[in-house]
């Protein structure tokens, strides 16, 4: 009975005892530079901004945790003999009992003496696998920091794992601080273990996907020596199917035979997807596109994509030269990964297209089969066989052609981000040998190269440059489909010039050229921490009558643009005007779309 009467009083007491008034929390770190001070503030729980009122109990708990957090931040910066004091209304926080918090807290002083920056004395890690690359700073006299020690141990382990020793680990480490000399002696011993070979891949968590197709796509080489790069390749193949929203590969135990099974935990995405796109410019009107996609048609990551596009909407009243009309296309593509090899995808596609361009109009229907092969994560190639029927109307008259082609392409993509590249490059080359039913044959070649140079913090400023070049060799001009020839002008080539306004003279008539050279450059600048950016650009294009560029002409355009970053790529608004060729000082063009121009 007596205990029952005391209980409400105890709760009221604790509620009152842990109530805190306004607090004044100060950090003092004499000798610390701005960077170290910022690190200390970021590490301290006491100095974190919070919208919730903190009780005295909360503050004491945060203060006790801050000793370790501040020391860890100092170790990360190379200070291995620091002194940290946290005073709560004159009492050292570490000496306040956890259940003896004061009833209120008014002032907290955090005092940090960082001490000197340490250097490495002894710097020894062994044994190391051949070709192991350690951090450059891990040497006598190098700056000693805990990130450096972690990176060094990780490099030692990864060196052995790269050599097939999957279970390599740190067996022992001795770290001694000589405070008087500000020197840290480090000795690390690695236990490599044994050479491990891959066992079986064991998928789990899949729903529609058949296990046999998962194994075929992943392509884990059973019996091969363990390699982290091989595991990355396996994960990449599964990711490339688009079937899975999450993939986790877990290494199993090493069996008596030295083999290690790999467990693949998979989460499937929704198999169907629908997408839409829109773009508008004042020279070739609006374009609308849509697609429907099934990413796992028969349970083997077979992909079916149906897409259509209508462009040139409203273009009839826009062009100051020739009048163009509405273009339309419809395509169906079926592809199956892991056909012939884990890195080879078989595809077949059907397509129909109608083009009403300033210089020609045509209708096509065609089919193509082929394979795509991924040589590495960055290098892909394709080889196909296609048959296309053309119904053409242009300056050379009305005619029909049936064309057999063998398209070959190679793509090397090293961009850090395909949606908003800030460094490295992209290179795509293609060649399409063809033969017509009239007995005329030739080949169309095309190259598209792009480079990106970023500057400053997070590469907020960058320069992008692009070169396009193409040639059509062989074939009678009247037996080459007009969309195989080259034109310049518009969003894809030279902004600020009329769409396809530059061609070449063939047999005394205006037509497309057998050669093309396009040059583009952009300066892109992010605006602070916002999603907006500014762009200044210049484009130039050359179209020649001959395959190697003879009898041609140049035109150019330049302008300014705005970008707004989104998860699916930047929204682009460009304003351009001619600087060479027709319309200089007169025309102005606006381009609106999704994604950078290149």
Short mmCIF file of N, CA, C and O in Angstrom, two decimals, residues 235-330:
data_model
loop_
_atom_site.label_atom_id
_atom_site.label_comp_id
_atom_site.label_asym_id
_atom_site.label_seq_id
_atom_site.Cartn_x
_atom_site.Cartn_y
_atom_site.Cartn_z
N UNK A 235 26.53 -9.25 -61.13
CA UNK A 235 25.52 -8.30 -60.66
C UNK A 235 25.10 -7.35 -61.78
O UNK A 235 23.91 -7.04 -61.94
N UNK A 236 26.06 -6.89 -62.58
CA UNK A 236 25.75 -5.99 -63.68
C UNK A 236 24.85 -6.63 -64.72
O UNK A 236 23.94 -5.99 -65.25
N UNK A 237 25.09 -7.90 -65.04
CA UNK A 237 24.24 -8.58 -66.01
C UNK A 237 22.80 -8.67 -65.52
O UNK A 237 21.85 -8.46 -66.28
N UNK A 238 22.63 -8.97 -64.24
CA UNK A 238 21.28 -9.06 -63.69
C UNK A 238 20.61 -7.68 -63.67
O UNK A 238 19.43 -7.54 -63.95
N UNK A 239 21.39 -6.65 -63.35
CA UNK A 239 20.84 -5.29 -63.35
C UNK A 239 20.41 -4.85 -64.74
O UNK A 239 19.38 -4.20 -64.91
N UNK A 240 21.21 -5.21 -65.74
CA UNK A 240 20.93 -4.75 -67.10
C UNK A 240 19.62 -5.29 -67.65
O UNK A 240 19.07 -4.71 -68.60
N UNK A 241 19.11 -6.38 -67.10
CA UNK A 241 17.83 -6.89 -67.59
C UNK A 241 16.69 -5.94 -67.27
O UNK A 241 15.67 -5.95 -67.96
N UNK A 242 16.83 -5.12 -66.22
CA UNK A 242 15.75 -4.26 -65.78
C UNK A 242 14.66 -4.98 -65.02
O UNK A 242 13.68 -4.36 -64.60
N UNK A 243 14.82 -6.29 -64.83
CA UNK A 243 13.78 -7.09 -64.16
C UNK A 243 13.79 -6.86 -62.65
O UNK A 243 12.74 -6.92 -62.00
N UNK A 244 14.96 -6.58 -62.10
CA UNK A 244 15.10 -6.56 -60.64
C UNK A 244 15.30 -5.14 -60.12
O UNK A 244 16.08 -4.36 -60.67
N UNK A 245 14.60 -4.83 -59.04
CA UNK A 245 14.77 -3.53 -58.38
C UNK A 245 15.87 -3.58 -57.34
O UNK A 245 16.39 -2.54 -56.94
N UNK A 246 16.21 -4.77 -56.87
CA UNK A 246 17.29 -4.91 -55.87
C UNK A 246 17.98 -6.24 -56.09
O UNK A 246 17.33 -7.27 -56.36
N UNK A 247 19.30 -6.22 -55.99
CA UNK A 247 20.13 -7.42 -56.16
C UNK A 247 21.20 -7.40 -55.08
O UNK A 247 21.90 -6.41 -54.91
N UNK A 248 21.30 -8.49 -54.33
CA UNK A 248 22.34 -8.60 -53.29
C UNK A 248 23.03 -9.94 -53.44
O UNK A 248 22.39 -10.99 -53.37
N UNK A 249 24.35 -9.91 -53.66
CA UNK A 249 25.14 -11.13 -53.77
C UNK A 249 25.88 -11.35 -52.45
O UNK A 249 26.56 -10.45 -51.96
N UNK A 250 25.71 -12.53 -51.89
CA UNK A 250 26.33 -12.85 -50.60
C UNK A 250 27.24 -14.06 -50.75
O UNK A 250 26.82 -15.10 -51.28
N UNK A 251 28.48 -13.90 -50.29
CA UNK A 251 29.44 -15.00 -50.36
C UNK A 251 29.17 -16.00 -49.25
O UNK A 251 28.95 -15.63 -48.10
N UNK A 252 29.17 -17.29 -49.62
CA UNK A 252 28.90 -18.35 -48.66
C UNK A 252 30.18 -18.86 -47.99
O UNK A 252 31.26 -18.26 -48.12
N UNK A 253 30.06 -19.96 -47.29
CA UNK A 253 31.21 -20.59 -46.65
C UNK A 253 32.01 -21.36 -47.69
O UNK A 253 31.48 -21.82 -48.70
N UNK A 254 33.31 -21.47 -47.42
CA UNK A 254 34.18 -22.24 -48.30
C UNK A 254 34.08 -23.71 -47.93
O UNK A 254 34.28 -24.10 -46.77
N UNK A 255 33.73 -24.55 -48.91
CA UNK A 255 33.58 -25.97 -48.66
C UNK A 255 34.91 -26.70 -48.64
O UNK A 255 35.97 -26.12 -48.93
N UNK A 256 34.88 -27.98 -48.30
CA UNK A 256 36.12 -28.78 -48.27
C UNK A 256 36.85 -28.82 -49.60
O UNK A 256 38.06 -29.02 -49.65
N UNK A 257 36.10 -28.66 -50.68
CA UNK A 257 36.71 -28.69 -52.01
C UNK A 257 37.24 -27.32 -52.42
O UNK A 257 37.70 -27.14 -53.56
N UNK A 258 37.17 -26.32 -51.52
CA UNK A 258 37.68 -25.00 -51.82
C UNK A 258 36.73 -24.16 -52.65
O UNK A 258 37.13 -23.09 -53.14
N UNK A 259 35.48 -24.60 -52.81
CA UNK A 259 34.52 -23.83 -53.59
C UNK A 259 33.57 -23.06 -52.67
O UNK A 259 33.27 -23.49 -51.57
N UNK A 260 33.11 -21.92 -53.18
CA UNK A 260 32.23 -21.04 -52.43
C UNK A 260 30.98 -20.77 -53.25
O UNK A 260 31.05 -20.27 -54.37
N UNK A 261 29.83 -21.12 -52.72
CA UNK A 261 28.57 -20.79 -53.37
C UNK A 261 28.24 -19.32 -53.15
O UNK A 261 28.63 -18.72 -52.14
N UNK A 262 27.51 -18.74 -54.08
CA UNK A 262 27.09 -17.34 -54.00
C UNK A 262 25.56 -17.32 -53.97
O UNK A 262 24.90 -17.89 -54.84
N UNK A 263 25.01 -16.65 -52.96
CA UNK A 263 23.56 -16.49 -52.86
C UNK A 263 23.16 -15.15 -53.47
O UNK A 263 23.73 -14.11 -53.11
N UNK A 264 22.21 -15.19 -54.40
CA UNK A 264 21.70 -13.97 -55.02
C UNK A 264 20.29 -13.72 -54.50
O UNK A 264 19.37 -14.47 -54.83
N UNK A 265 20.13 -12.70 -53.68
CA UNK A 265 18.81 -12.32 -53.18
C UNK A 265 18.24 -11.25 -54.12
O UNK A 265 18.84 -10.19 -54.29
N UNK A 266 17.10 -11.55 -54.71
CA UNK A 266 16.56 -10.73 -55.79
C UNK A 266 15.17 -10.21 -55.44
O UNK A 266 14.37 -10.91 -54.82
N UNK A 267 14.91 -8.98 -55.83
CA UNK A 267 13.58 -8.39 -55.70
C UNK A 267 13.16 -7.92 -57.09
O UNK A 267 13.87 -7.11 -57.70
N UNK A 268 12.05 -8.45 -57.59
CA UNK A 268 11.62 -8.13 -58.94
C UNK A 268 10.86 -6.81 -59.00
O UNK A 268 10.07 -6.48 -58.10
N UNK A 269 11.08 -6.06 -60.06
CA UNK A 269 10.32 -4.84 -60.32
C UNK A 269 8.99 -5.21 -60.98
O UNK A 269 8.78 -6.34 -61.43
N UNK A 270 8.09 -4.22 -61.05
CA UNK A 270 6.88 -4.43 -61.84
C UNK A 270 7.29 -4.65 -63.29
O UNK A 270 8.11 -3.93 -63.83
N UNK A 271 6.73 -5.68 -63.95
CA UNK A 271 7.22 -6.02 -65.29
C UNK A 271 6.85 -5.02 -66.36
O UNK A 271 7.56 -4.89 -67.36
N UNK A 272 5.77 -4.29 -66.18
CA UNK A 272 5.31 -3.38 -67.23
C UNK A 272 5.68 -1.94 -66.89
O UNK A 272 5.70 -1.55 -65.74
N UNK A 273 5.91 -1.19 -67.96
CA UNK A 273 6.27 0.21 -67.78
C UNK A 273 5.78 1.01 -68.97
O UNK A 273 5.82 0.54 -70.12
N UNK A 274 5.31 2.21 -68.71
CA UNK A 274 4.84 3.11 -69.75
C UNK A 274 5.58 4.44 -69.61
O UNK A 274 5.81 4.91 -68.49
N UNK A 275 5.97 5.02 -70.73
CA UNK A 275 6.68 6.29 -70.69
C UNK A 275 6.19 7.24 -71.78
O UNK A 275 5.65 6.81 -72.80
N UNK A 276 6.38 8.53 -71.52
CA UNK A 276 5.97 9.56 -72.45
C UNK A 276 7.08 10.60 -72.56
O UNK A 276 7.86 10.79 -71.62
N UNK A 277 7.14 11.27 -73.70
CA UNK A 277 8.13 12.33 -73.89
C UNK A 277 7.55 13.43 -74.74
O UNK A 277 6.61 13.22 -75.52
N UNK A 278 8.12 14.62 -74.61
CA UNK A 278 7.66 15.77 -75.39
C UNK A 278 8.83 16.71 -75.61
O UNK A 278 9.71 16.85 -74.75
N UNK A 279 8.84 17.35 -76.78
CA UNK A 279 9.87 18.33 -77.10
C UNK A 279 9.27 19.33 -78.07
O UNK A 279 8.40 18.99 -78.88
N UNK A 280 9.72 20.56 -77.99
CA UNK A 280 9.19 21.59 -78.88
C UNK A 280 10.29 22.55 -79.25
O UNK A 280 11.19 22.84 -78.45
N UNK A 281 10.26 23.00 -80.51
CA UNK A 281 11.18 24.04 -80.96
C UNK A 281 10.47 24.87 -82.01
O UNK A 281 9.50 24.42 -82.63
N UNK A 282 10.95 26.09 -82.20
CA UNK A 282 10.27 27.00 -83.12
C UNK A 282 10.62 26.72 -84.57
O UNK A 282 10.05 27.35 -85.46
N UNK A 283 11.55 25.80 -84.86
CA UNK A 283 11.87 25.52 -86.26
C UNK A 283 11.23 24.25 -86.78
O UNK A 283 10.90 24.16 -87.96
N UNK A 284 11.06 23.22 -85.94
CA UNK A 284 10.44 22.00 -86.44
C UNK A 284 9.25 21.56 -85.59
O UNK A 284 8.86 20.39 -85.61
N UNK A 285 8.66 22.47 -84.83
CA UNK A 285 7.42 22.18 -84.14
C UNK A 285 7.59 21.30 -82.92
O UNK A 285 8.66 21.21 -82.32
N UNK A 286 6.49 20.62 -82.58
CA UNK A 286 6.47 19.80 -81.37
C UNK A 286 6.61 18.33 -81.72
O UNK A 286 6.25 17.90 -82.82
N UNK A 287 7.13 17.57 -80.78
CA UNK A 287 7.26 16.12 -80.94
C UNK A 287 6.70 15.45 -79.69
O UNK A 287 7.00 15.87 -78.56
N UNK A 288 5.90 14.42 -79.89
CA UNK A 288 5.34 13.63 -78.80
C UNK A 288 5.72 12.18 -79.01
O UNK A 288 5.67 11.66 -80.14
N UNK A 289 6.12 11.52 -77.94
CA UNK A 289 6.49 10.11 -78.03
C UNK A 289 5.95 9.35 -76.83
O UNK A 289 5.69 9.93 -75.77
N UNK A 290 5.77 8.06 -77.01
CA UNK A 290 5.28 7.20 -75.94
C UNK A 290 5.77 5.78 -76.19
O UNK A 290 6.06 5.40 -77.33
N UNK A 291 5.86 5.01 -75.10
CA UNK A 291 6.23 3.60 -75.27
C UNK A 291 5.56 2.76 -74.19
O UNK A 291 5.18 3.26 -73.12
N UNK A 292 5.40 1.49 -74.51
CA UNK A 292 4.92 0.48 -73.56
C UNK A 292 5.98 -0.61 -73.53
O UNK A 292 6.46 -1.06 -74.57
N UNK A 293 6.34 -1.04 -72.32
CA UNK A 293 7.45 -1.98 -72.17
C UNK A 293 7.06 -3.10 -71.22
O UNK A 293 6.49 -2.85 -70.15
N UNK A 294 7.37 -4.33 -71.62
CA UNK A 294 7.27 -5.48 -70.72
C UNK A 294 8.68 -6.04 -70.58
O UNK A 294 9.32 -6.41 -71.57
N UNK A 295 9.18 -6.12 -69.32
CA UNK A 295 10.57 -6.47 -69.10
C UNK A 295 10.79 -7.94 -68.78
O UNK A 295 11.94 -8.36 -68.58
N UNK A 296 9.71 -8.73 -68.73
CA UNK A 296 9.88 -10.14 -68.37
C UNK A 296 8.73 -10.92 -68.99
O UNK A 296 7.89 -11.49 -68.31
N UNK A 297 8.72 -10.99 -70.31
CA UNK A 297 7.56 -11.46 -71.05
C UNK A 297 7.24 -12.93 -70.77
O UNK A 297 6.08 -13.29 -70.53
N UNK A 298 8.26 -13.78 -70.80
CA UNK A 298 8.04 -15.22 -70.63
C UNK A 298 8.76 -15.78 -69.40
O UNK A 298 8.98 -16.99 -69.31
N UNK A 299 9.15 -14.92 -68.49
CA UNK A 299 9.85 -15.40 -67.29
C UNK A 299 11.33 -15.59 -67.48
O UNK A 299 11.99 -16.19 -66.62
N UNK A 300 11.88 -15.09 -68.59
CA UNK A 300 13.31 -15.23 -68.84
C UNK A 300 13.97 -13.90 -69.16
O UNK A 300 14.98 -13.86 -69.85
N UNK A 301 13.38 -12.79 -68.67
CA UNK A 301 13.87 -11.43 -68.92
C UNK A 301 13.74 -11.03 -70.38
O UNK A 301 14.44 -10.13 -70.84
N UNK A 302 12.83 -11.69 -71.11
CA UNK A 302 12.56 -11.26 -72.48
C UNK A 302 11.86 -9.91 -72.43
O UNK A 302 10.95 -9.70 -71.63
N UNK A 303 12.28 -9.02 -73.31
CA UNK A 303 11.76 -7.65 -73.27
C UNK A 303 11.02 -7.34 -74.57
O UNK A 303 11.53 -7.58 -75.67
N UNK A 304 9.81 -6.81 -74.42
CA UNK A 304 9.02 -6.36 -75.56
C UNK A 304 8.73 -4.88 -75.38
O UNK A 304 8.18 -4.47 -74.36
N UNK A 305 9.10 -4.10 -76.39
CA UNK A 305 8.91 -2.66 -76.33
C UNK A 305 8.17 -2.20 -77.59
O UNK A 305 8.59 -2.51 -78.72
N UNK A 306 7.09 -1.49 -77.38
CA UNK A 306 6.33 -0.90 -78.48
C UNK A 306 6.37 0.61 -78.28
O UNK A 306 6.03 1.11 -77.20
N UNK A 307 6.81 1.33 -79.31
CA UNK A 307 6.95 2.77 -79.16
C UNK A 307 6.49 3.49 -80.42
O UNK A 307 6.52 2.93 -81.52
N UNK A 308 6.04 4.71 -80.22
CA UNK A 308 5.61 5.52 -81.34
C UNK A 308 5.97 6.97 -81.11
O UNK A 308 6.14 7.42 -79.97
N UNK A 309 6.09 7.72 -82.20
CA UNK A 309 6.44 9.13 -82.10
C UNK A 309 5.77 9.89 -83.23
O UNK A 309 5.67 9.41 -84.37
N UNK A 310 5.30 11.08 -82.91
CA UNK A 310 4.79 12.02 -83.90
C UNK A 310 5.56 13.32 -83.71
O UNK A 310 5.64 13.85 -82.60
N UNK A 311 6.15 13.82 -84.77
CA UNK A 311 6.94 15.05 -84.68
C UNK A 311 6.55 15.99 -85.81
O UNK A 311 5.84 15.61 -86.75
N UNK A 312 7.05 17.21 -85.73
CA UNK A 312 6.72 18.21 -86.73
C UNK A 312 5.33 18.80 -86.54
O UNK A 312 4.80 19.44 -87.46
N UNK A 313 4.75 18.59 -85.35
CA UNK A 313 3.40 19.11 -85.10
C UNK A 313 3.44 20.63 -85.10
O UNK A 313 4.18 21.26 -84.36
N UNK A 314 2.63 21.25 -85.94
CA UNK A 314 2.59 22.71 -86.02
C UNK A 314 3.71 23.30 -86.83
O UNK A 314 3.89 24.53 -86.86
N UNK A 315 4.52 22.47 -87.52
CA UNK A 315 5.68 23.00 -88.24
C UNK A 315 5.32 23.68 -89.55
O UNK A 315 6.12 24.42 -90.11
N UNK A 316 4.12 23.45 -90.06
CA UNK A 316 3.77 24.00 -91.36
C UNK A 316 3.87 25.52 -91.39
O UNK A 316 4.23 26.12 -92.40
N UNK A 317 3.54 26.16 -90.29
CA UNK A 317 3.57 27.62 -90.28
C UNK A 317 4.83 28.21 -89.70
O UNK A 317 4.92 29.41 -89.51
N UNK A 318 5.86 27.33 -89.44
CA UNK A 318 7.06 27.82 -88.76
C UNK A 318 8.22 28.06 -89.71
O UNK A 318 9.02 28.95 -89.52
N UNK A 319 8.37 27.22 -90.70
CA UNK A 319 9.55 27.30 -91.56
C UNK A 319 9.48 28.50 -92.49
O UNK A 319 8.45 28.77 -93.09
N UNK A 320 10.58 29.17 -92.62
CA UNK A 320 10.65 30.30 -93.55
C UNK A 320 11.11 29.86 -94.94
O UNK A 320 11.09 30.64 -95.86
N UNK A 321 11.57 28.62 -95.05
CA UNK A 321 12.04 28.11 -96.33
C UNK A 321 11.00 27.11 -96.85
O UNK A 321 9.86 27.43 -97.09
N UNK A 322 11.43 25.86 -96.99
CA UNK A 322 10.52 24.82 -97.43
C UNK A 322 9.54 24.49 -96.30
O UNK A 322 9.87 24.63 -95.13
N UNK A 323 8.37 24.04 -96.66
CA UNK A 323 7.37 23.67 -95.66
C UNK A 323 7.49 22.18 -95.38
O UNK A 323 7.50 21.36 -96.28
N UNK A 324 7.63 21.82 -94.13
CA UNK A 324 7.66 20.42 -93.75
C UNK A 324 6.35 20.05 -93.07
O UNK A 324 5.61 20.91 -92.61
N UNK A 325 6.08 18.77 -93.03
CA UNK A 325 4.84 18.30 -92.43
C UNK A 325 5.09 17.44 -91.22
O UNK A 325 6.16 17.46 -90.61
N UNK A 326 4.10 16.65 -90.90
CA UNK A 326 4.17 15.81 -89.71
C UNK A 326 4.87 14.49 -90.04
O UNK A 326 4.58 13.86 -91.05
N UNK A 327 5.80 14.10 -89.17
CA UNK A 327 6.47 12.80 -89.27
C UNK A 327 5.87 11.87 -88.22
O UNK A 327 5.45 12.30 -87.15
N UNK A 328 5.87 10.57 -88.54
CA UNK A 328 5.32 9.60 -87.60
C UNK A 328 6.10 8.29 -87.72
O UNK A 328 6.57 7.93 -88.81
N UNK A 329 6.25 7.60 -86.60
CA UNK A 329 6.93 6.31 -86.61
C UNK A 329 6.31 5.39 -85.57
O UNK A 329 5.76 5.85 -84.56
N UNK A 330 6.37 4.10 -85.85
CA UNK A 330 5.87 3.07 -84.94
C UNK A 330 6.83 1.90 -85.00
O UNK A 330 7.21 1.46 -86.10
#
